[in-house]
PDB file of C-alpha atoms in Angstrom:
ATOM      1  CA  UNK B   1     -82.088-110.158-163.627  1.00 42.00           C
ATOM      2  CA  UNK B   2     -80.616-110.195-160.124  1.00 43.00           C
ATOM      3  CA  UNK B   3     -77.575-108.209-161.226  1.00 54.00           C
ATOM      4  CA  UNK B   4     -80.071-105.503-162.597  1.00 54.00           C
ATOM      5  CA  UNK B   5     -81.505-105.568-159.491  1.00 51.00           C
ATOM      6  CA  UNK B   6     -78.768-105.293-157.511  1.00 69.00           C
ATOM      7  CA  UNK B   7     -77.884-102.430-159.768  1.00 66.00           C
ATOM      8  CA  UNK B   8     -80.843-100.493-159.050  1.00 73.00           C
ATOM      9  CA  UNK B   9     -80.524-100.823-155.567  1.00 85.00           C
ATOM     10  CA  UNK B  10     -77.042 -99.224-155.495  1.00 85.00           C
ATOM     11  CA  UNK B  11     -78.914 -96.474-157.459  1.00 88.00           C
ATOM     12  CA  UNK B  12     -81.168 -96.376-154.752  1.00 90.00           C
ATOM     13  CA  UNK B  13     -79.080 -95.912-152.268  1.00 91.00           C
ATOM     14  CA  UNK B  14     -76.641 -93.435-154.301  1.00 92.00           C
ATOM     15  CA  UNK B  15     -80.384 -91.317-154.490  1.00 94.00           C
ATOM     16  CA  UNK B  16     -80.745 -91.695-150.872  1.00 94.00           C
ATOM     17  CA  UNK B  17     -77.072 -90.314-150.127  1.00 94.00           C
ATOM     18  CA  UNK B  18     -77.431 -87.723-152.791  1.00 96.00           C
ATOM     19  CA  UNK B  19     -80.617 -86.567-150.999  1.00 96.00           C
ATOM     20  CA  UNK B  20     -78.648 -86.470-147.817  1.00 96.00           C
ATOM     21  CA  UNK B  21     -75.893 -84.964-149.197  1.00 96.00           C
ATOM     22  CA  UNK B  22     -78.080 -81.951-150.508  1.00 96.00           C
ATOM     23  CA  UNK B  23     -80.167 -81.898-146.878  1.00 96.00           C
ATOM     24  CA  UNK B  24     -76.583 -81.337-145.178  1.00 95.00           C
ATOM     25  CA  UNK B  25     -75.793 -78.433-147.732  1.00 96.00           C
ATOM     26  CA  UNK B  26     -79.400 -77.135-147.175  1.00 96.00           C
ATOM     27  CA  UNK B  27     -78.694 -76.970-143.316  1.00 94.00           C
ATOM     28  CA  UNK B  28     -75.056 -75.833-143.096  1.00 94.00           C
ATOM     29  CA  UNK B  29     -76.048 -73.105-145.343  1.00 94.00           C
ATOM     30  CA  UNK B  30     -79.273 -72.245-143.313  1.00 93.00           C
ATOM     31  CA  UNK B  31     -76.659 -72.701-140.156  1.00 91.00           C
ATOM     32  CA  UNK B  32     -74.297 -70.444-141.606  1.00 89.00           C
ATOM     33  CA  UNK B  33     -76.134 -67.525-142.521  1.00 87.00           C
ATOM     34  CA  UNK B  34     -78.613 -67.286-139.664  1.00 86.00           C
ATOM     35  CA  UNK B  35     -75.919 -68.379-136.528  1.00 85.00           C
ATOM     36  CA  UNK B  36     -73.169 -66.122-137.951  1.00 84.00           C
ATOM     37  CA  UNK B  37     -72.256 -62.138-136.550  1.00 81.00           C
ATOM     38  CA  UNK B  38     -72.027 -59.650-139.039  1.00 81.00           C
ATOM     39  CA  UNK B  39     -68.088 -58.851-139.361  1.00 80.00           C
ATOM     40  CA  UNK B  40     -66.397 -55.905-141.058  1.00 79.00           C
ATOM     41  CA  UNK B  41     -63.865 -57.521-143.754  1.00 84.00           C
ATOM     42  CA  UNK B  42     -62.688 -54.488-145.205  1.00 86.00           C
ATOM     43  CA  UNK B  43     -62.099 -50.930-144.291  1.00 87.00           C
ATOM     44  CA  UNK B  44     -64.000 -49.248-146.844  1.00 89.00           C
ATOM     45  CA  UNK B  45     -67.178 -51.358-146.356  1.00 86.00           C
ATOM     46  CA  UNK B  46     -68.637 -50.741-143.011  1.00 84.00           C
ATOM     47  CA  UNK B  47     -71.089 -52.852-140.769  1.00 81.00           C
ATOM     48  CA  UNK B  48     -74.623 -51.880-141.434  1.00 81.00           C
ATOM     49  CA  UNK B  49     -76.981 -54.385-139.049  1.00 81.00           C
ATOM     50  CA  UNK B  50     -75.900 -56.110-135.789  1.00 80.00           C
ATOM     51  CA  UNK B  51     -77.695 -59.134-134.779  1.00 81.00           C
ATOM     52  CA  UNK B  52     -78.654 -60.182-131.300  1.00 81.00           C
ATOM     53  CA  UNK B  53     -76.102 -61.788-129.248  1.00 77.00           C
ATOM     54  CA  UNK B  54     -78.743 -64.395-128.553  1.00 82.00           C
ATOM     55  CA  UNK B  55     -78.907 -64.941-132.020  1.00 84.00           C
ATOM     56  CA  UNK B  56     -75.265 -65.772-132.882  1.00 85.00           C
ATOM     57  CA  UNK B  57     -73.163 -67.766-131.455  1.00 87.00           C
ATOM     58  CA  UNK B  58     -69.391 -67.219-130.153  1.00 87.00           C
ATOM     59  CA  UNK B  59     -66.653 -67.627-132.563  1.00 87.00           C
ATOM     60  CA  UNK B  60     -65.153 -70.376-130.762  1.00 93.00           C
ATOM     61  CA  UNK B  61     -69.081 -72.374-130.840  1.00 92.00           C
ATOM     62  CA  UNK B  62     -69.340 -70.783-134.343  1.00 91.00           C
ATOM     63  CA  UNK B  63     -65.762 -72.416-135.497  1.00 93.00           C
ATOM     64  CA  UNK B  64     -66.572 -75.471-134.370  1.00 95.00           C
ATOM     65  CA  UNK B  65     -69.731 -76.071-135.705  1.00 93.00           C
ATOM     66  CA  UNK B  66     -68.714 -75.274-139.260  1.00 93.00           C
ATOM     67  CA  UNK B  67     -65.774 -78.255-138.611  1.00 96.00           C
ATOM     68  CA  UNK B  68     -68.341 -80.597-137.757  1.00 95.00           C
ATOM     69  CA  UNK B  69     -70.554 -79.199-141.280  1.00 95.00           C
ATOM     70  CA  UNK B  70     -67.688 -79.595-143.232  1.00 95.00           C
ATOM     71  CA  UNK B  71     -66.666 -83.087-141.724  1.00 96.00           C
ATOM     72  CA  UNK B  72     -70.189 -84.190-142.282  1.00 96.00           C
ATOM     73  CA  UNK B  73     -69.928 -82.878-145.846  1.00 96.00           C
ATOM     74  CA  UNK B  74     -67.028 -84.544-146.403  1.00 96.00           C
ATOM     75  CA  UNK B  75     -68.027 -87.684-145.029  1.00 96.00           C
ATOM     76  CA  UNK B  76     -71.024 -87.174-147.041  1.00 96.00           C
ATOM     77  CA  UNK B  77     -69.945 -86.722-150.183  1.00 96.00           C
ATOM     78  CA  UNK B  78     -67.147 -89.797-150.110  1.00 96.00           C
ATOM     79  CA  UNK B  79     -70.251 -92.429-149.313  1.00 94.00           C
ATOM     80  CA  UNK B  80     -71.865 -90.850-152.688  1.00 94.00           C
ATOM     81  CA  UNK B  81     -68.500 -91.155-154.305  1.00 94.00           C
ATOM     82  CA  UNK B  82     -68.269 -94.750-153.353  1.00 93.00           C
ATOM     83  CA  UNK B  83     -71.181 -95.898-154.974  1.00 91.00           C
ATOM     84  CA  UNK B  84     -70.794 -94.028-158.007  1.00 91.00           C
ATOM     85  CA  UNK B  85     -67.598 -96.416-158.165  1.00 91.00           C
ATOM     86  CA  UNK B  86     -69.102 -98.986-157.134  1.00 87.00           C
ATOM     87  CA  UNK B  87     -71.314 -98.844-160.280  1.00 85.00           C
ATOM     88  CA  UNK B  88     -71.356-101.089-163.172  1.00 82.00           C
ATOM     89  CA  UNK B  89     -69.875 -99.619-166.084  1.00 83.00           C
ATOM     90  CA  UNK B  90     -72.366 -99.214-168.720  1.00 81.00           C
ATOM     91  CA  UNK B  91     -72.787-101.442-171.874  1.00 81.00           C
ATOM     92  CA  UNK B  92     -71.335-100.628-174.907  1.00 90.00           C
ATOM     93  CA  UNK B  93     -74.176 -99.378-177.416  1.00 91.00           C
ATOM     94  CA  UNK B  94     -74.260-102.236-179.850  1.00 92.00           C
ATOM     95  CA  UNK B  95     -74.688-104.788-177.114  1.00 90.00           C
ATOM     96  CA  UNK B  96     -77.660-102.527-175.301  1.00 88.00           C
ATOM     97  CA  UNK B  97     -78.918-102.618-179.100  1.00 92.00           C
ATOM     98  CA  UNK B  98     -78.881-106.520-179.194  1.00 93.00           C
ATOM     99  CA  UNK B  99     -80.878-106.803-175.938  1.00 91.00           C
ATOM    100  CA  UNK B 100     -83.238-103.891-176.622  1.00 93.00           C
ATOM    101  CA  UNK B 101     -83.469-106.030-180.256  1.00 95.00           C
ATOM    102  CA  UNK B 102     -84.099-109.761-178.431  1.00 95.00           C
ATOM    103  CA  UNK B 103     -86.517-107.885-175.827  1.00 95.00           C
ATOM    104  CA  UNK B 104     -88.694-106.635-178.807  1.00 96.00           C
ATOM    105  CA  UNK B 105     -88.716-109.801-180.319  1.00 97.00           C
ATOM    106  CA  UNK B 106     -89.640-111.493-177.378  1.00 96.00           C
ATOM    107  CA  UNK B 107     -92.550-108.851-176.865  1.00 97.00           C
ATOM    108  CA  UNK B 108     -94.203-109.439-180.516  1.00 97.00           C
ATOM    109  CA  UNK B 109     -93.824-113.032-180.021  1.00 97.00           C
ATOM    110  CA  UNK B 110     -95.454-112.817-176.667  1.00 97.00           C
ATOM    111  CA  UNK B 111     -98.046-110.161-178.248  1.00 97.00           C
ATOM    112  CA  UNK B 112     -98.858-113.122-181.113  1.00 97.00           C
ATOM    113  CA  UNK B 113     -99.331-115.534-178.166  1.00 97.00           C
ATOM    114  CA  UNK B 114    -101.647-113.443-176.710  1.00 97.00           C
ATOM    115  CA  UNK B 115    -103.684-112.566-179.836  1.00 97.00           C
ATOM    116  CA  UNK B 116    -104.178-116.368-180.298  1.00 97.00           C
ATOM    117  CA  UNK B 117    -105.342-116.610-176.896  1.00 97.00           C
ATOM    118  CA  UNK B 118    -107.712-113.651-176.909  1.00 97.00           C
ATOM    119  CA  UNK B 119    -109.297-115.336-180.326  1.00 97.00           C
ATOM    120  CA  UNK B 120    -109.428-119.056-178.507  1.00 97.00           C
ATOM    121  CA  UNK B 121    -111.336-117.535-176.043  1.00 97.00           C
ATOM    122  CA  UNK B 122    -113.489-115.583-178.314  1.00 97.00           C
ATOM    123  CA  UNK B 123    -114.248-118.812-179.981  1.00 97.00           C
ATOM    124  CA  UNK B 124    -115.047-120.823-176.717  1.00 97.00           C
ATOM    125  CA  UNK B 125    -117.141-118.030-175.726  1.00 97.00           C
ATOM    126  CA  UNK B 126    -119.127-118.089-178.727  1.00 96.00           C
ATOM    127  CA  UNK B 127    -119.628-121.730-178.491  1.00 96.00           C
ATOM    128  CA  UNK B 128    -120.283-121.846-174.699  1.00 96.00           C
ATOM    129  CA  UNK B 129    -122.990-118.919-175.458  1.00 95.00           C
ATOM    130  CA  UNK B 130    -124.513-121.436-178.176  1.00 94.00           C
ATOM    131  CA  UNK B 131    -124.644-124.246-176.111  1.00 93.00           C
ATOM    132  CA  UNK B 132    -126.406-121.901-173.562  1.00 93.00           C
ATOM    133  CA  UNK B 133    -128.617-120.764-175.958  1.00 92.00           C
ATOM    134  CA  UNK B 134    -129.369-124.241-177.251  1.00 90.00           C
ATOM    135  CA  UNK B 135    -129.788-125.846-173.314  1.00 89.00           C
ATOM    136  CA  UNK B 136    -132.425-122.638-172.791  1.00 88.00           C
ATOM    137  CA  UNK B 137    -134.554-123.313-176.133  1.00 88.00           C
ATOM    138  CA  UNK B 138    -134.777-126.726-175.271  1.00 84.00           C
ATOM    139  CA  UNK B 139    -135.830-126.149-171.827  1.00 78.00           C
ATOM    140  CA  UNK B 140    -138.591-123.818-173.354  1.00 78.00           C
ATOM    141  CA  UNK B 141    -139.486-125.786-175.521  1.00 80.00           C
ATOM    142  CA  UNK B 142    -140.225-128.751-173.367  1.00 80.00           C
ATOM    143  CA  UNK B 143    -141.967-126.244-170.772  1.00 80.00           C
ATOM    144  CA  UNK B 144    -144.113-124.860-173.722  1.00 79.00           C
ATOM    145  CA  UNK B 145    -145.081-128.369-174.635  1.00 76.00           C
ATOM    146  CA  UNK B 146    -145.800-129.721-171.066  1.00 70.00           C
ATOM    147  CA  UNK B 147    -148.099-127.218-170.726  1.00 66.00           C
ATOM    148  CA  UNK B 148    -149.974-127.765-173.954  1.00 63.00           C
ATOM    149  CA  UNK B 149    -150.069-131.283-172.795  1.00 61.00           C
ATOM    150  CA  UNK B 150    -151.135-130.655-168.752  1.00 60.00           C
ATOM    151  CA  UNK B 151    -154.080-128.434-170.462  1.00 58.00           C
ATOM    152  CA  UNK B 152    -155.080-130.742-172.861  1.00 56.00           C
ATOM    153  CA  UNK B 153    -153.370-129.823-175.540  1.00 52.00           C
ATOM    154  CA  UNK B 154    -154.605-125.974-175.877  1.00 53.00           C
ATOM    155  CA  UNK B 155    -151.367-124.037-175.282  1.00 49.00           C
ATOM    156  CA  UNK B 156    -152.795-122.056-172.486  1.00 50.00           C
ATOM    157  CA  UNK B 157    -150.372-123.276-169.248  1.00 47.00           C
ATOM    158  CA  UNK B 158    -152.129-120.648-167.110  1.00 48.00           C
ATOM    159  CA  UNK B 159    -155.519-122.780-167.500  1.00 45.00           C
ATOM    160  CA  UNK B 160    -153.556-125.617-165.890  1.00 43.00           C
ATOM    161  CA  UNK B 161    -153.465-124.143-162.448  1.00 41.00           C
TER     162      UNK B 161
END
């Protein structure tokens, strides 16, 4: 059971750096298209739109910040390939079959279990309501006949008062 957990915590984490991974290609893309110049990169296709030079930077700034994205990627994207080494290998089918198997077993025997108890308490429910039941008819019955008796025996109790 600890194993499995440990497990899922490396799958955790490999979420967490899979996430991160995919917000660092989210930004370098978002980086790249809206910090680049618009560059002619063939002769027959000319330049259609120039941006503002506040909102590109230099190619030196521009160069270097696509080093650091890629470095960041790269960095990135070894921590997720770690721990999806780092990962147990998975069973074999028949022996996920056995366990599945025993865990079923286990569940109808704790399902029978808990059949019996919901009928024991059924039962002791049904006898606590009769002894209830019987403790109350008593009681009215020994109220009923005080009062016949305090009124002399007519069965009126609100004469007595």
């Amino acid at each position: 059971m600890l194993q499995e957990l440990s497990h899922m915590d490396r799958i955790t984490q490999l979420q967490d750096e899979i996430q991160q991974l995919l917000m660092i290609m989210s930004t370098s893309i978002a980086y790249l298209t809206s910090r680049a110049n618009f560059i002619q990169v063939s002769p027959q296709i000319p330049i259609t739109k120039q941006r503002n030079p506040e909102k590109y930077d230099t190619p030196e700034v521009f160069e270097a910040n696509k080093k650091e994205l890629v470095t960041d990627l790269i960095r990135k994207a070894k921590q997720v390939e770690y721990l999806i080494n780092s990962l147990p290998e998975p069973e074999p089918e028949e022996i996920q079959a056995q366990r599945l198997q025993r865990l079923e077993e286990e569940m109808q025997l704790a399902n029978v279990d808990y059949i019996q108890a919901v009928n024991r308490l059924k039962t002791l429910h049904a006898q606590v309501s009769e002894l209830l039941r019987s403790m109350l008819t008593e009681v009215d019955e020994r109220l009923v006949d005080g009062a016949d008796i305090s009124n002399g025996g007519n069965g009126d109790a609100s004469m007595a008062l």
